Amino acid sequence: MRKYVIMGVQGSGKGTQSQLLAAELDLVHISVGDIFRWNVQNHTKIGALVRRTMAAGELVGDDLVESVVRERLTQHDWNFGFIIDGFPRNRPQAEFFLESYDIDGVIVLDLPDSEVRRRVLNRRVCPNCGINYNLIDSSPKVAGQCDSCGGELVTREDDTEEALAVRLRDYHEKTNPVIELFRRKEYVLMVDARPAPEAVQEQIRKSLSPPPFEPEKKESAGA
Ligand code: AMP
């Protein structure tokens, strides 16, 4: 059982790296942003609550985020563990998480702001299967179409200059201190997110092997 958190500024490749690692280690990939986007697309009550906040690039309130995370994790479909992406994003969320779950490692994808801007403003997403493309260095084979399912690619509503500025400010002000908190309590693995996705993944796997948790902890780890 392995429980990882993956953190990093917008566009650092959290989704891609989580999916690759989840496939390799049989983990469940939990993306809080994807859960919210699903709710917006499906016009649920939660979707109505978060739609505008998300489009503006602001953070959703802690109570709602924590209840979504709690609810998702109580499904217990993660027999071999999980990798959670996009959470925690501030100190209260981190404290809630540390009180409730044992974490085996925190992967931090490090990317300079200039590169974030280049990646995010050129990002396109498949709304059907969630695959991300970048029009500069990972464009789809057919323009505007998902290589995997043929879905029509869209730009995320929050991938604009304005929303990105808000997200970057929040990341530096609220999320960076969380990394410091984890650094004191947990295993933090800093990874340079600039290389190609496969190279970043290789770096993560190399650093996680042998696993950063002790066998005794593994035996007794609760939820
Ligand atoms: P992401 O896909 O991780 O960039 O998340 C997209 C949006 O969902 C964010 O800009 C927030 O509006 C919301 N969101 C996702 N995770 C969180 C979180 N942990 N705390 C607050 N808001 C969140």
mmCIF file of C-alpha atoms and ligand atoms in Angstrom:
data_model
loop_
_atom_site.group_PDB
_atom_site.id
_atom_site.type_symbol
_atom_site.label_atom_id
_atom_site.label_comp_id
_atom_site.label_asym_id
_atom_site.label_seq_id
_atom_site.Cartn_x
_atom_site.Cartn_y
_atom_site.Cartn_z
ATOM 1 C CA MET A 1 0.000 0.000 0.000
ATOM 2 C CA ARG A 2 1.492 3.319 -1.049
ATOM 3 C CA LYS A 3 0.015 6.746 -0.538
ATOM 4 C CA TYR A 4 1.561 9.610 -2.420
ATOM 5 C CA VAL A 5 0.814 13.276 -2.812
ATOM 6 C CA ILE A 6 1.927 15.033 -5.977
ATOM 7 C CA MET A 7 2.358 18.790 -5.920
ATOM 8 C CA GLY A 8 3.565 21.383 -8.375
ATOM 9 C CA VAL A 9 2.581 24.592 -9.989
ATOM 10 C CA GLN A 10 -0.015 24.645 -12.786
ATOM 11 C CA GLY A 11 1.257 22.997 -15.947
ATOM 12 C CA SER A 12 4.081 21.187 -14.174
ATOM 13 C CA GLY A 13 2.670 17.846 -15.328
ATOM 14 C CA LYS A 14 0.989 16.587 -12.144
ATOM 15 C CA GLY A 15 -1.798 14.874 -14.082
ATOM 16 C CA THR A 16 0.521 13.210 -16.599
ATOM 17 C CA GLN A 17 3.056 12.078 -13.993
ATOM 18 C CA SER A 18 0.312 10.788 -11.682
ATOM 19 C CA GLN A 19 -1.252 8.747 -14.461
ATOM 20 C CA LEU A 20 2.094 7.209 -15.445
ATOM 21 C CA LEU A 21 2.976 6.340 -11.847
ATOM 22 C CA ALA A 22 -0.526 5.068 -11.093
ATOM 23 C CA ALA A 23 -0.361 2.715 -14.093
ATOM 24 C CA GLU A 24 3.047 1.406 -13.031
ATOM 25 C CA LEU A 25 2.228 0.841 -9.352
ATOM 26 C CA ASP A 26 -1.478 0.046 -9.683
ATOM 27 C CA LEU A 27 -2.444 3.112 -7.722
ATOM 28 C CA VAL A 28 -5.700 5.001 -7.963
ATOM 29 C CA HIS A 29 -5.120 8.505 -9.331
ATOM 30 C CA ILE A 30 -7.252 11.049 -7.500
ATOM 31 C CA SER A 31 -7.322 14.516 -9.038
ATOM 32 C CA VAL A 32 -9.384 16.999 -7.066
ATOM 33 C CA GLY A 33 -9.455 19.364 -10.076
ATOM 34 C CA ASP A 34 -10.823 16.534 -12.269
ATOM 35 C CA ILE A 35 -13.513 15.762 -9.692
ATOM 36 C CA PHE A 36 -14.589 19.407 -9.728
ATOM 37 C CA ARG A 37 -14.445 19.590 -13.552
ATOM 38 C CA TRP A 38 -16.615 16.455 -13.762
ATOM 39 C CA ASN A 39 -19.151 18.116 -11.462
ATOM 40 C CA VAL A 40 -19.160 21.284 -13.573
ATOM 41 C CA GLN A 41 -19.605 19.308 -16.814
ATOM 42 C CA ASN A 42 -22.425 17.278 -15.328
ATOM 43 C CA HIS A 43 -24.210 20.267 -13.794
ATOM 44 C CA THR A 44 -24.271 18.885 -10.276
ATOM 45 C CA LYS A 45 -24.872 20.938 -7.138
ATOM 46 C CA ILE A 46 -21.143 20.915 -6.410
ATOM 47 C CA GLY A 47 -20.488 21.969 -10.006
ATOM 48 C CA ALA A 48 -22.744 24.997 -9.575
ATOM 49 C CA LEU A 49 -20.903 25.929 -6.372
ATOM 50 C CA VAL A 50 -17.410 25.788 -7.857
ATOM 51 C CA ARG A 51 -17.842 26.809 -11.501
ATOM 52 C CA ARG A 52 -17.123 30.515 -11.185
ATOM 53 C CA THR A 53 -14.401 30.073 -8.600
ATOM 54 C CA MET A 54 -12.594 27.650 -10.883
ATOM 55 C CA ALA A 55 -12.968 29.775 -14.003
ATOM 56 C CA ALA A 56 -11.399 32.706 -12.127
ATOM 57 C CA GLY A 57 -8.478 30.511 -11.078
ATOM 58 C CA GLU A 58 -9.345 30.884 -7.391
ATOM 59 C CA LEU A 59 -9.265 28.183 -4.757
ATOM 60 C CA VAL A 60 -12.485 26.455 -3.741
ATOM 61 C CA GLY A 61 -13.303 26.732 -0.008
ATOM 62 C CA ASP A 62 -11.538 24.296 2.302
ATOM 63 C CA ASP A 63 -14.725 22.725 3.744
ATOM 64 C CA LEU A 64 -16.004 21.708 0.333
ATOM 65 C CA VAL A 65 -12.597 20.495 -0.846
ATOM 66 C CA GLU A 66 -12.070 18.442 2.310
ATOM 67 C CA SER A 67 -15.502 16.830 2.106
ATOM 68 C CA VAL A 68 -14.897 15.904 -1.560
ATOM 69 C CA VAL A 69 -11.521 14.360 -0.676
ATOM 70 C CA ARG A 70 -12.920 12.520 2.361
ATOM 71 C CA GLU A 71 -15.821 11.172 0.305
ATOM 72 C CA ARG A 72 -13.507 10.050 -2.507
ATOM 73 C CA LEU A 73 -11.088 8.291 -0.174
ATOM 74 C CA THR A 74 -13.838 6.503 1.745
ATOM 75 C CA GLN A 75 -14.692 4.639 -1.457
ATOM 76 C CA HIS A 76 -11.642 2.496 -0.608
ATOM 77 C CA ASP A 77 -11.129 1.349 -4.180
ATOM 78 C CA TRP A 78 -7.392 1.904 -3.711
ATOM 79 C CA ASN A 79 -6.211 -1.575 -2.695
ATOM 80 C CA PHE A 80 -2.621 -0.859 -3.696
ATOM 81 C CA GLY A 81 -2.723 2.792 -2.709
ATOM 82 C CA PHE A 82 -3.378 6.165 -4.272
ATOM 83 C CA ILE A 83 -1.695 9.214 -5.668
ATOM 84 C CA ILE A 84 -3.549 12.415 -4.916
ATOM 85 C CA ASP A 85 -3.033 15.400 -7.192
ATOM 86 C CA GLY A 86 -4.065 18.995 -6.495
ATOM 87 C CA PHE A 87 -4.493 18.491 -2.766
ATOM 88 C CA PRO A 88 -3.509 19.809 -0.264
ATOM 89 C CA ARG A 89 -3.065 23.347 -1.562
ATOM 90 C CA ASN A 90 -2.836 25.309 1.666
ATOM 91 C CA ARG A 91 -1.968 24.816 5.316
ATOM 92 C CA PRO A 92 -5.485 23.995 6.679
ATOM 93 C CA GLN A 93 -5.951 21.343 3.960
ATOM 94 C CA ALA A 94 -2.521 19.884 4.741
ATOM 95 C CA GLU A 95 -3.306 19.699 8.448
ATOM 96 C CA PHE A 96 -6.639 17.996 7.744
ATOM 97 C CA PHE A 97 -4.887 15.504 5.498
ATOM 98 C CA LEU A 98 -2.037 14.726 7.888
ATOM 99 C CA GLU A 99 -4.508 14.131 10.716
ATOM 100 C CA SER A 100 -6.436 11.590 8.654
ATOM 101 C CA TYR A 101 -3.930 9.758 6.445
ATOM 102 C CA ASP A 102 -0.415 8.345 6.553
ATOM 103 C CA ILE A 103 1.539 9.602 3.581
ATOM 104 C CA ASP A 104 4.475 7.635 2.164
ATOM 105 C CA GLY A 105 5.890 10.341 -0.039
ATOM 106 C CA VAL A 106 5.289 13.794 -1.445
ATOM 107 C CA ILE A 107 6.440 14.354 -5.025
ATOM 108 C CA VAL A 108 7.025 18.012 -5.877
ATOM 109 C CA LEU A 109 7.346 18.929 -9.565
ATOM 110 C CA ASP A 110 9.499 22.010 -9.803
ATOM 111 C CA LEU A 111 8.990 24.402 -12.740
ATOM 112 C CA PRO A 112 9.893 28.086 -13.219
ATOM 113 C CA ASP A 113 6.981 30.515 -13.750
ATOM 114 C CA SER A 114 8.136 31.444 -17.273
ATOM 115 C CA GLU A 115 7.830 27.808 -18.346
ATOM 116 C CA VAL A 116 4.462 27.499 -16.570
ATOM 117 C CA ARG A 117 3.065 30.335 -18.669
ATOM 118 C CA ARG A 118 4.345 28.790 -21.914
ATOM 119 C CA ARG A 119 2.864 25.396 -21.071
ATOM 120 C CA VAL A 120 -0.480 26.467 -19.633
ATOM 121 C CA LEU A 121 -1.385 28.942 -22.364
ATOM 122 C CA ASN A 122 -0.702 26.248 -24.985
ATOM 123 C CA ARG A 123 -2.508 23.451 -23.155
ATOM 124 C CA ARG A 124 -5.448 21.634 -24.725
ATOM 125 C CA VAL A 125 -7.419 18.910 -22.957
ATOM 126 C CA CYS A 126 -9.614 16.051 -24.084
ATOM 127 C CA PRO A 127 -12.887 16.373 -22.127
ATOM 128 C CA ASN A 128 -13.645 12.659 -22.693
ATOM 129 C CA CYS A 129 -10.481 10.960 -21.472
ATOM 130 C CA GLY A 130 -8.646 13.795 -19.712
ATOM 131 C CA ILE A 131 -5.437 13.552 -21.766
ATOM 132 C CA ASN A 132 -3.474 16.813 -21.876
ATOM 133 C CA TYR A 133 -1.719 18.087 -24.995
ATOM 134 C CA ASN A 134 0.637 20.979 -25.517
ATOM 135 C CA LEU A 135 0.546 22.740 -28.871
ATOM 136 C CA ILE A 136 4.299 23.369 -28.679
ATOM 137 C CA ASP A 137 5.859 20.030 -27.847
ATOM 138 C CA SER A 138 3.128 17.385 -27.570
ATOM 139 C CA SER A 139 0.521 18.378 -30.131
ATOM 140 C CA PRO A 140 -2.096 15.825 -31.258
ATOM 141 C CA LYS A 141 -1.558 13.994 -34.555
ATOM 142 C CA VAL A 142 -4.707 15.595 -36.010
ATOM 143 C CA ALA A 143 -5.173 19.237 -35.004
ATOM 144 C CA GLY A 144 -7.900 19.677 -32.379
ATOM 145 C CA GLN A 145 -8.519 15.940 -31.974
ATOM 146 C CA CYS A 146 -7.567 13.530 -29.186
ATOM 147 C CA ASP A 147 -5.112 10.835 -30.365
ATOM 148 C CA SER A 148 -6.627 8.301 -28.018
ATOM 149 C CA CYS A 149 -10.422 8.693 -28.376
ATOM 150 C CA GLY A 150 -10.910 11.202 -31.198
ATOM 151 C CA GLY A 151 -12.647 13.657 -28.831
ATOM 152 C CA GLU A 152 -12.605 17.357 -29.673
ATOM 153 C CA LEU A 153 -9.879 19.094 -27.672
ATOM 154 C CA VAL A 154 -10.779 22.137 -25.605
ATOM 155 C CA THR A 155 -8.960 24.854 -23.696
ATOM 156 C CA ARG A 156 -9.564 24.745 -19.954
ATOM 157 C CA GLU A 157 -11.667 27.675 -18.831
ATOM 158 C CA ASP A 158 -8.998 28.635 -16.301
ATOM 159 C CA ASP A 159 -6.059 28.488 -18.744
ATOM 160 C CA THR A 160 -6.136 32.236 -19.407
ATOM 161 C CA GLU A 161 -3.557 34.930 -18.553
ATOM 162 C CA GLU A 162 -5.850 36.381 -15.851
ATOM 163 C CA ALA A 163 -6.735 33.103 -14.133
ATOM 164 C CA LEU A 164 -3.148 31.900 -14.400
ATOM 165 C CA ALA A 165 -1.897 35.016 -12.595
ATOM 166 C CA VAL A 166 -4.305 34.266 -9.707
ATOM 167 C CA ARG A 167 -3.312 30.600 -9.624
ATOM 168 C CA LEU A 168 0.398 31.376 -9.622
ATOM 169 C CA ARG A 169 -0.016 33.910 -6.813
ATOM 170 C CA ASP A 170 -1.996 31.385 -4.728
ATOM 171 C CA TYR A 171 0.561 28.703 -5.440
ATOM 172 C CA HIS A 172 3.463 30.799 -4.186
ATOM 173 C CA GLU A 173 1.597 32.250 -1.215
ATOM 174 C CA LYS A 174 -0.458 29.287 -0.028
ATOM 175 C CA THR A 175 0.856 26.056 -1.539
ATOM 176 C CA ASN A 176 4.609 26.589 -1.200
ATOM 177 C CA PRO A 177 4.383 26.742 2.632
ATOM 178 C CA VAL A 178 2.704 23.316 2.528
ATOM 179 C CA ILE A 179 5.851 21.882 0.950
ATOM 180 C CA GLU A 180 7.815 23.212 3.923
ATOM 181 C CA LEU A 181 5.309 21.614 6.306
ATOM 182 C CA PHE A 182 5.635 18.252 4.540
ATOM 183 C CA ARG A 183 9.391 18.613 4.454
ATOM 184 C CA ARG A 184 9.445 18.642 8.233
ATOM 185 C CA LYS A 185 7.070 15.714 8.620
ATOM 186 C CA GLU A 186 7.252 13.548 5.532
ATOM 187 C CA TYR A 187 9.344 12.358 2.682
ATOM 188 C CA VAL A 188 9.573 15.120 0.055
ATOM 189 C CA LEU A 189 10.977 14.341 -3.361
ATOM 190 C CA MET A 190 11.799 17.431 -5.456
ATOM 191 C CA VAL A 191 11.880 16.703 -9.183
ATOM 192 C CA ASP A 192 12.882 19.023 -12.020
ATOM 193 C CA ALA A 193 9.739 19.140 -14.195
ATOM 194 C CA ARG A 194 11.430 20.764 -17.231
ATOM 195 C CA PRO A 195 12.544 17.583 -19.086
ATOM 196 C CA ALA A 196 10.217 15.470 -21.257
ATOM 197 C CA PRO A 197 7.440 13.609 -19.359
ATOM 198 C CA GLU A 198 9.160 10.200 -19.731
ATOM 199 C CA ALA A 199 12.405 11.549 -18.268
ATOM 200 C CA VAL A 200 10.566 13.147 -15.343
ATOM 201 C CA GLN A 201 8.777 9.869 -14.704
ATOM 202 C CA GLU A 202 12.042 7.958 -14.761
ATOM 203 C CA GLN A 203 13.447 10.342 -12.190
ATOM 204 C CA ILE A 204 10.408 9.854 -9.944
ATOM 205 C CA ARG A 205 10.561 6.065 -10.181
ATOM 206 C CA LYS A 206 14.286 5.965 -9.522
ATOM 207 C CA SER A 207 13.875 8.123 -6.440
ATOM 208 C CA LEU A 208 10.926 6.145 -5.112
ATOM 209 C CA SER A 209 12.806 2.889 -5.395
ATOM 210 C CA PRO A 210 13.380 1.499 -2.833
ATOM 211 C CA PRO A 211 10.096 2.833 -1.451
ATOM 212 C CA PRO A 212 10.582 5.730 0.960
ATOM 213 C CA PHE A 213 8.541 4.126 3.719
ATOM 214 C CA GLU A 214 9.677 1.594 6.324
ATOM 215 C CA PRO A 215 8.249 -1.959 6.304
ATOM 216 C CA GLU A 216 6.868 -1.600 9.878
ATOM 217 C CA LYS A 217 4.996 1.516 8.853
ATOM 218 C CA LYS A 218 3.637 -0.274 5.788
ATOM 219 C CA GLU A 219 2.264 -3.137 7.939
ATOM 220 C CA SER A 220 0.510 -0.886 10.405
ATOM 221 C CA ALA A 221 -0.596 1.932 8.092
ATOM 222 C CA GLY A 222 -4.268 2.674 8.598
ATOM 223 C CA ALA A 223 -6.529 4.675 6.255
HETATM 224 P P1 AMP B 1 -6.272 21.775 -10.969
HETATM 225 O O1 AMP B 1 -6.796 20.940 -12.072
HETATM 226 O O2 AMP B 1 -5.574 20.994 -9.908
HETATM 227 O O3 AMP B 1 -5.463 22.944 -11.466
HETATM 228 O O4 AMP B 1 -7.552 22.408 -10.233
HETATM 229 C C1 AMP B 1 -8.471 23.220 -10.959
HETATM 230 C C2 AMP B 1 -9.221 24.124 -10.003
HETATM 231 O O5 AMP B 1 -9.982 23.340 -9.067
HETATM 232 C C3 AMP B 1 -8.371 25.023 -9.136
HETATM 233 O O6 AMP B 1 -7.940 26.213 -9.803
HETATM 234 C C4 AMP B 1 -9.346 25.321 -8.002
HETATM 235 O O7 AMP B 1 -10.338 26.243 -8.388
HETATM 236 C C5 AMP B 1 -10.016 23.956 -7.796
HETATM 237 N N1 AMP B 1 -9.239 23.123 -6.857
HETATM 238 C C6 AMP B 1 -8.628 21.941 -7.139
HETATM 239 N N2 AMP B 1 -8.017 21.461 -6.051
HETATM 240 C C7 AMP B 1 -8.238 22.359 -5.053
HETATM 241 C C8 AMP B 1 -7.847 22.441 -3.688
HETATM 242 N N3 AMP B 1 -7.104 21.495 -3.109
HETATM 243 N N4 AMP B 1 -8.250 23.522 -2.969
HETATM 244 C C9 AMP B 1 -9.007 24.480 -3.522
HETATM 245 N N5 AMP B 1 -9.407 24.480 -4.806
HETATM 246 C C10 AMP B 1 -9.036 23.429 -5.576
#
